[in-house]
Coordinates of C-alpha atoms in Angstrom, one line a residue:
M1 CA 59.6 11.8 -46.6
E2 CA 58.1 8.3 -46.8
Y3 CA 58.2 6.5 -43.5
D4 CA 58.9 2.7 -43.3
F5 CA 56.6 1.3 -40.7
D6 CA 57.5 -2.3 -41.7
Q7 CA 61.0 -1.8 -40.3
L8 CA 61.7 -4.2 -37.4
I9 CA 63.6 -2.3 -34.7
E10 CA 65.3 -4.1 -31.8
R11 CA 63.9 -2.6 -28.5
R12 CA 65.4 -5.1 -26.1
G13 CA 68.2 -3.6 -24.0
T14 CA 66.8 -0.1 -24.4
D15 CA 65.1 0.1 -20.9
S16 CA 61.7 -0.4 -22.7
T17 CA 58.9 -1.2 -20.3
K18 CA 57.1 -3.0 -23.1
W19 CA 60.0 -5.2 -24.2
G20 CA 61.8 -5.6 -20.9
L21 CA 59.1 -7.2 -18.8
Y22 CA 59.1 -10.7 -20.4
P23 CA 61.7 -13.2 -21.6
E24 CA 63.2 -12.8 -25.1
D25 CA 61.0 -15.5 -26.7
V26 CA 57.8 -13.5 -25.9
I27 CA 56.3 -11.1 -28.4
P28 CA 55.0 -8.1 -26.2
M29 CA 51.7 -6.7 -27.4
W30 CA 50.4 -5.3 -24.2
V31 CA 51.3 -1.7 -23.0
A32 CA 50.2 1.1 -25.3
D33 CA 53.3 2.3 -27.1
M34 CA 54.2 1.7 -30.7
D35 CA 57.1 -0.2 -32.2
F36 CA 57.7 2.5 -34.8
K37 CA 60.4 5.2 -35.0
S38 CA 58.9 8.6 -34.2
A39 CA 58.7 11.4 -36.8
Q40 CA 62.0 12.6 -38.2
P41 CA 61.3 16.3 -37.2
I42 CA 60.9 15.1 -33.5
I43 CA 64.2 13.1 -33.7
Q44 CA 66.0 16.1 -35.3
A45 CA 64.7 18.5 -32.7
I46 CA 65.8 16.4 -29.8
H47 CA 69.3 16.0 -31.5
Q48 CA 69.6 19.7 -31.7
R49 CA 68.6 20.1 -28.1
V50 CA 71.1 17.5 -27.0
D51 CA 73.9 19.0 -29.2
H52 CA 73.4 22.3 -27.3
G53 CA 74.8 20.4 -24.3
I54 CA 73.1 22.3 -21.4
F55 CA 70.1 20.7 -19.7
G56 CA 69.0 23.3 -17.1
Y57 CA 65.5 23.9 -15.9
C58 CA 62.9 24.2 -18.6
R59 CA 60.6 27.2 -19.0
L60 CA 57.7 26.4 -21.2
S61 CA 57.7 29.2 -23.7
A62 CA 54.9 30.6 -25.8
P63 CA 55.5 28.5 -29.0
L64 CA 54.2 25.3 -27.5
K65 CA 51.0 26.9 -26.2
S66 CA 50.5 28.6 -29.5
A67 CA 50.9 25.2 -31.3
I68 CA 48.3 23.7 -29.0
K69 CA 45.9 26.6 -29.5
E70 CA 46.4 26.4 -33.3
R71 CA 45.9 22.7 -33.5
L72 CA 42.7 22.7 -31.4
W73 CA 41.3 25.5 -33.6
N74 CA 42.2 23.8 -36.9
L75 CA 40.8 20.4 -35.8
Y76 CA 37.7 21.4 -33.8
R77 CA 37.2 25.2 -34.2
W78 CA 37.8 25.3 -30.5
E79 CA 39.2 28.6 -29.2
I80 CA 41.3 28.4 -26.0
H81 CA 43.6 30.9 -24.3
G82 CA 47.1 30.3 -23.2
D83 CA 46.4 30.6 -19.4
E84 CA 43.8 27.8 -19.8
I85 CA 46.5 25.2 -20.6
V86 CA 48.2 23.5 -17.6
F87 CA 51.1 21.3 -18.4
L88 CA 51.6 17.8 -17.0
P89 CA 54.2 15.0 -17.2
G90 CA 51.4 12.7 -18.3
I91 CA 47.7 11.9 -18.4
V92 CA 47.7 9.6 -15.4
S93 CA 49.1 12.5 -13.3
G94 CA 46.2 14.5 -14.5
L95 CA 43.6 11.9 -13.6
N96 CA 44.9 11.8 -10.1
V97 CA 45.0 15.6 -9.7
A98 CA 41.3 15.6 -10.8
I99 CA 40.4 12.8 -8.4
Q100 CA 42.1 14.5 -5.4
G101 CA 41.3 18.1 -6.3
Y102 CA 37.6 17.8 -7.1
A103 CA 36.5 15.0 -4.8
A104 CA 37.2 14.6 -1.0
P105 CA 37.9 11.2 0.6
G106 CA 34.6 9.3 0.6
D107 CA 33.3 11.1 -2.4
G108 CA 32.3 9.3 -5.6
I109 CA 34.1 9.1 -9.0
L110 CA 32.0 7.9 -11.9
A111 CA 33.6 5.7 -14.6
Q112 CA 32.4 3.4 -17.4
P113 CA 34.1 0.0 -17.4
P114 CA 35.6 -1.9 -19.0
V115 CA 38.0 1.0 -19.0
Y116 CA 41.7 1.9 -18.5
F117 CA 42.6 0.6 -15.1
H118 CA 43.7 3.9 -13.6
F119 CA 40.1 5.0 -13.8
I120 CA 39.1 2.3 -11.4
R121 CA 42.2 1.7 -9.2
D122 CA 43.4 5.2 -8.6
P123 CA 40.2 6.7 -7.0
A124 CA 40.1 3.7 -4.6
H125 CA 43.7 4.1 -3.8
H126 CA 43.1 7.7 -2.7
G127 CA 40.0 6.8 -0.6
R128 CA 37.3 7.8 -3.1
M129 CA 34.4 5.6 -4.0
V130 CA 34.0 4.3 -7.6
D131 CA 30.6 4.4 -9.1
D132 CA 30.9 2.3 -12.2
P133 CA 27.9 1.9 -14.6
P134 CA 29.3 -0.3 -17.3
L135 CA 29.2 0.2 -21.0
I136 CA 26.8 -2.3 -22.6
R137 CA 27.9 -4.8 -25.2
N138 CA 25.8 -4.8 -28.3
G139 CA 27.0 -7.3 -30.9
N140 CA 30.6 -6.3 -31.7
T141 CA 30.5 -2.8 -30.1
Y142 CA 29.6 -1.1 -26.9
E143 CA 26.9 1.5 -26.0
I144 CA 26.0 3.7 -23.1
D145 CA 23.0 2.8 -20.9
F146 CA 22.0 6.4 -20.0
E147 CA 19.4 5.4 -17.5
R148 CA 21.8 3.2 -15.6
F149 CA 24.5 5.9 -15.9
E150 CA 22.2 8.4 -14.2
R151 CA 21.0 5.9 -11.6
S152 CA 24.6 5.4 -10.6
I153 CA 25.0 9.0 -9.5
T154 CA 24.5 9.5 -5.8
N155 CA 24.7 12.5 -3.5
R156 CA 28.4 11.7 -3.0
T157 CA 29.4 11.6 -6.7
R158 CA 31.6 14.6 -7.7
V159 CA 33.5 13.7 -10.9
F160 CA 32.8 11.8 -14.1
I161 CA 35.9 10.5 -15.8
L162 CA 35.2 10.1 -19.5
C163 CA 37.5 8.1 -21.8
N164 CA 37.0 9.2 -25.4
P165 CA 38.2 7.7 -27.7
H166 CA 37.6 4.8 -25.4
N167 CA 40.4 2.5 -24.1
P168 CA 40.0 -0.5 -24.5
V169 CA 36.7 -0.9 -26.4
G170 CA 37.7 1.5 -29.3
R171 CA 34.6 3.7 -29.4
V172 CA 34.5 7.2 -30.7
F173 CA 31.5 8.6 -28.9
T174 CA 29.0 10.6 -31.1
R175 CA 27.8 14.1 -30.6
T176 CA 24.4 12.8 -29.4
E177 CA 26.0 10.5 -26.9
L178 CA 28.3 13.2 -25.6
E179 CA 25.4 15.7 -25.3
K180 CA 23.4 13.2 -23.3
L181 CA 26.3 12.5 -20.9
A182 CA 27.0 16.2 -20.5
E183 CA 23.4 17.0 -19.8
I184 CA 23.2 14.4 -17.1
C185 CA 26.4 15.6 -15.5
L186 CA 25.5 19.2 -15.5
R187 CA 22.0 18.5 -14.1
H188 CA 23.7 16.7 -11.2
G189 CA 26.5 19.2 -10.7
L190 CA 29.3 16.9 -11.7
I191 CA 32.7 17.9 -13.0
I192 CA 33.7 16.1 -16.2
C193 CA 37.4 15.0 -16.6
S194 CA 37.8 13.8 -20.1
D195 CA 40.8 11.7 -21.1
E196 CA 41.2 12.3 -24.8
I197 CA 44.7 11.1 -25.3
H198 CA 43.8 8.9 -28.3
C199 CA 41.9 11.6 -30.1
D200 CA 44.3 11.7 -33.1
L201 CA 44.2 8.0 -33.7
L202 CA 40.9 7.7 -35.6
Y203 CA 40.0 5.5 -38.5
A204 CA 38.2 6.6 -41.7
G205 CA 34.6 7.7 -41.1
Y206 CA 35.0 8.8 -37.5
R207 CA 35.4 12.2 -36.0
H208 CA 36.5 13.2 -32.5
I209 CA 34.5 15.8 -30.6
P210 CA 36.1 17.2 -27.4
I211 CA 33.2 17.2 -24.9
A212 CA 34.1 20.8 -23.9
T213 CA 33.2 22.0 -27.4
L214 CA 29.5 21.2 -26.9
G215 CA 28.9 24.6 -25.4
P216 CA 30.3 27.1 -22.8
E217 CA 28.2 25.6 -20.0
V218 CA 29.8 22.2 -20.6
A219 CA 33.3 23.7 -20.9
D220 CA 32.8 25.5 -17.6
R221 CA 32.5 22.1 -15.8
T222 CA 35.1 20.2 -17.8
V223 CA 38.8 19.4 -17.7
I224 CA 40.2 18.0 -21.0
L225 CA 43.4 15.9 -20.8
M226 CA 45.5 15.6 -24.0
A227 CA 49.1 14.7 -24.9
P228 CA 51.2 14.0 -28.0
S229 CA 52.5 10.8 -26.4
K230 CA 50.2 8.2 -28.0
T231 CA 49.8 10.0 -31.3
Y232 CA 53.6 10.5 -32.0
N233 CA 55.0 7.6 -29.9
V234 CA 56.8 9.8 -27.4
A235 CA 55.3 8.5 -24.1
G236 CA 58.8 8.2 -22.6
L237 CA 59.3 11.9 -22.9
S238 CA 56.5 12.8 -20.5
C239 CA 54.6 15.8 -21.8
G240 CA 50.8 16.3 -21.5
Y241 CA 48.4 19.0 -20.7
A242 CA 45.0 19.8 -19.2
I243 CA 42.7 22.4 -20.7
I244 CA 40.7 24.1 -17.9
K245 CA 38.5 27.0 -18.9
N246 CA 36.9 27.6 -15.5
E247 CA 39.2 29.7 -13.4
A248 CA 38.0 28.2 -10.1
L249 CA 38.6 24.7 -11.4
R250 CA 42.0 25.8 -12.6
R251 CA 43.0 27.3 -9.2
A252 CA 41.8 24.1 -7.4
W253 CA 43.9 22.0 -9.9
L254 CA 47.0 24.1 -9.3
K255 CA 46.6 24.0 -5.5
T256 CA 46.3 20.2 -5.6
S257 CA 49.3 19.7 -7.8
F258 CA 51.5 22.3 -6.2
G259 CA 54.9 20.8 -5.2
I260 CA 53.8 17.3 -6.1
V261 CA 53.3 17.1 -9.9
P262 CA 56.5 18.1 -11.8
G263 CA 56.5 20.2 -14.9
V264 CA 57.5 19.1 -18.3
D265 CA 61.2 18.4 -18.9
I266 CA 63.2 19.9 -21.6
T267 CA 63.1 16.9 -24.0
G268 CA 59.4 16.5 -23.5
Y269 CA 58.8 20.1 -24.4
T270 CA 61.1 19.9 -27.4
A271 CA 59.4 16.7 -28.7
A272 CA 55.9 18.1 -28.2
L273 CA 56.6 21.3 -30.0
A274 CA 58.1 19.4 -33.0
A275 CA 55.3 16.9 -33.0
L276 CA 52.5 19.5 -33.1
T277 CA 54.2 21.8 -35.6
E278 CA 56.0 19.3 -38.0
G279 CA 54.6 15.8 -37.3
Q280 CA 51.5 15.7 -39.5
E281 CA 53.1 14.0 -42.4
W282 CA 54.3 11.1 -40.2
L283 CA 50.9 10.9 -38.5
S284 CA 49.0 10.8 -41.8
Q285 CA 51.2 7.9 -43.0
L286 CA 50.9 6.2 -39.6
L287 CA 47.1 6.2 -39.7
V288 CA 47.1 4.5 -43.1
Y289 CA 49.4 1.8 -41.8
L290 CA 47.4 1.3 -38.5
Q291 CA 44.2 0.9 -40.5
G292 CA 45.9 -1.7 -42.6
N293 CA 47.0 -3.5 -39.4
R294 CA 43.5 -3.3 -38.0
D295 CA 41.9 -4.7 -41.1
F296 CA 44.6 -7.5 -41.3
L297 CA 43.9 -8.5 -37.7
Q298 CA 40.2 -8.6 -38.2
Q299 CA 40.4 -10.7 -41.3
Y300 CA 43.0 -13.0 -39.8
I301 CA 40.9 -13.7 -36.7
R302 CA 37.7 -14.1 -38.7
E303 CA 39.4 -16.7 -40.9
R304 CA 41.9 -18.5 -38.6
I305 CA 40.6 -18.0 -35.0
P306 CA 36.8 -17.5 -35.5
A307 CA 36.2 -18.4 -31.8
I308 CA 37.7 -15.0 -30.9
Q309 CA 35.3 -12.1 -31.4
V310 CA 36.9 -8.8 -32.3
C311 CA 35.1 -5.7 -31.1
K312 CA 34.7 -2.9 -33.6
M313 CA 37.6 -0.6 -33.6
E314 CA 36.7 3.0 -34.4
A315 CA 40.0 4.4 -33.0
T316 CA 43.2 3.6 -31.1
Y317 CA 45.7 0.8 -32.0
L318 CA 44.2 -1.5 -29.2
A319 CA 42.1 -4.5 -30.2
W320 CA 39.6 -5.7 -27.6
L321 CA 39.2 -9.5 -28.0
D322 CA 36.5 -11.6 -26.6
C323 CA 38.0 -15.1 -25.9
K324 CA 35.1 -16.6 -23.9
E325 CA 34.1 -19.0 -26.7
T326 CA 37.6 -20.3 -27.4
G327 CA 37.6 -23.1 -24.8
I328 CA 40.4 -21.5 -22.8
R329 CA 40.1 -22.4 -19.2
G330 CA 41.0 -19.5 -16.9
N331 CA 42.6 -16.3 -17.8
P332 CA 43.2 -15.9 -21.6
A333 CA 46.1 -13.5 -21.1
E334 CA 47.9 -16.2 -19.0
F335 CA 47.0 -18.8 -21.6
F336 CA 48.5 -16.9 -24.5
L337 CA 51.6 -16.0 -22.6
K338 CA 52.3 -19.6 -21.6
E339 CA 51.1 -21.4 -24.8
A340 CA 51.8 -18.8 -27.5
R341 CA 54.5 -16.7 -25.9
V342 CA 52.6 -13.6 -26.7
A343 CA 52.1 -11.0 -24.0
L344 CA 48.6 -9.3 -24.0
S345 CA 46.8 -7.1 -21.5
N346 CA 44.6 -9.0 -19.1
G347 CA 41.0 -7.9 -19.7
R348 CA 40.2 -8.3 -16.0
D349 CA 42.5 -5.3 -15.4
F350 CA 39.9 -3.1 -17.1
G351 CA 37.1 -4.1 -14.6
T352 CA 35.0 -7.2 -14.0
Q353 CA 33.4 -6.7 -17.4
G354 CA 36.7 -7.6 -19.0
E355 CA 36.7 -11.1 -17.7
G356 CA 37.5 -13.5 -20.6
F357 CA 38.9 -10.6 -22.8
V358 CA 42.4 -9.6 -23.7
R359 CA 43.7 -6.3 -25.2
L360 CA 46.1 -6.6 -28.1
N361 CA 48.4 -3.7 -29.2
F362 CA 48.8 -3.9 -33.0
A363 CA 51.0 -0.8 -33.4
C364 CA 53.9 -2.8 -34.8
P365 CA 55.3 -3.9 -38.1
R366 CA 52.8 -6.2 -39.8
K367 CA 55.3 -9.1 -40.0
R368 CA 55.4 -9.1 -36.2
L369 CA 51.7 -8.8 -35.9
A370 CA 51.3 -11.8 -38.2
E371 CA 53.8 -13.9 -36.2
A372 CA 51.9 -13.1 -33.0
L373 CA 48.6 -14.1 -34.5
D374 CA 50.1 -17.3 -35.9
R375 CA 51.3 -18.2 -32.5
M376 CA 47.9 -17.5 -31.0
A377 CA 46.1 -19.5 -33.6
R378 CA 48.4 -22.5 -33.0
A379 CA 47.8 -22.3 -29.3
I380 CA 44.0 -22.1 -29.7
N381 CA 44.0 -25.0 -32.2
G382 CA 46.0 -27.1 -29.7
I383 CA 43.3 -27.0 -27.0

């Protein structure tokens, strides 16, 4: 079937985090979910489950593990076994299990800001130290300073949390970059926890490489976190998974999460299975639409708001916008909320390197994206 991503769907009054936080005159373009209906096979599968009418405890049966194994083989020629998959309600839960299970209080967690705020806040919340060698801005993209990365590792550092594809800077790290990161981490005895939740949302010319596929010695020290939530717009159904090949790491993971981290509920399981087995047609059409939105946003800002610099977007539907040359005094997210009635993510939430930036979620009908950009342009021109 042909999907209509231009359809404007009312989300107010549906208990939406994205649409319920701000007044009705605000266009929300902050939190990372999409304003598109999910794939029809997912909707149909949930209808069938609801029509059954019984919602008892969910036992994750073999078909979902088989679907995950088949997808990873088809995409990456990566062979995994069913017992290496550990299910989670979401990736943030997985990050926190890794932080607490592989590092003791006072130990160090390595992250690369500007980065998803849970990478920075959650270790500190649990009494771990954050070692944070930043990504380096180079023109309209970001690179890794490998010397600084290695210098940041101390005798207390235990875990490196990788974000690939990267949120918010939109990088898809190359094989060479991943090999260098892995080599440094292995030499220093670190465990790698890799958040790869955006791995399906790539633009033409880019290829995702799960870091664990670099070799068995890397896989033996790596936890990969994945989920259908961003890809298929089912974040509210809470289904993710960790892939942990090393049995000792897996045991430590299960011990840390025991009795605390819940399993996947029955609707999350149903949606994930339908997504991975029947969602490719929707995803293929989605990627074409998102690339069109990305290109529209870049051209609009280049022509109408040239003071904003758009970082190169290789993946994700999240634009990282440098507003430091716009003349905005103070926080640009607060400025756009007040003056344009557009809600964006505050760049400072992603680390001090995000000062003067905002993150814009463009996974919405193009008409809505255009309206938000028009509002932002008028606000900037009114300074």
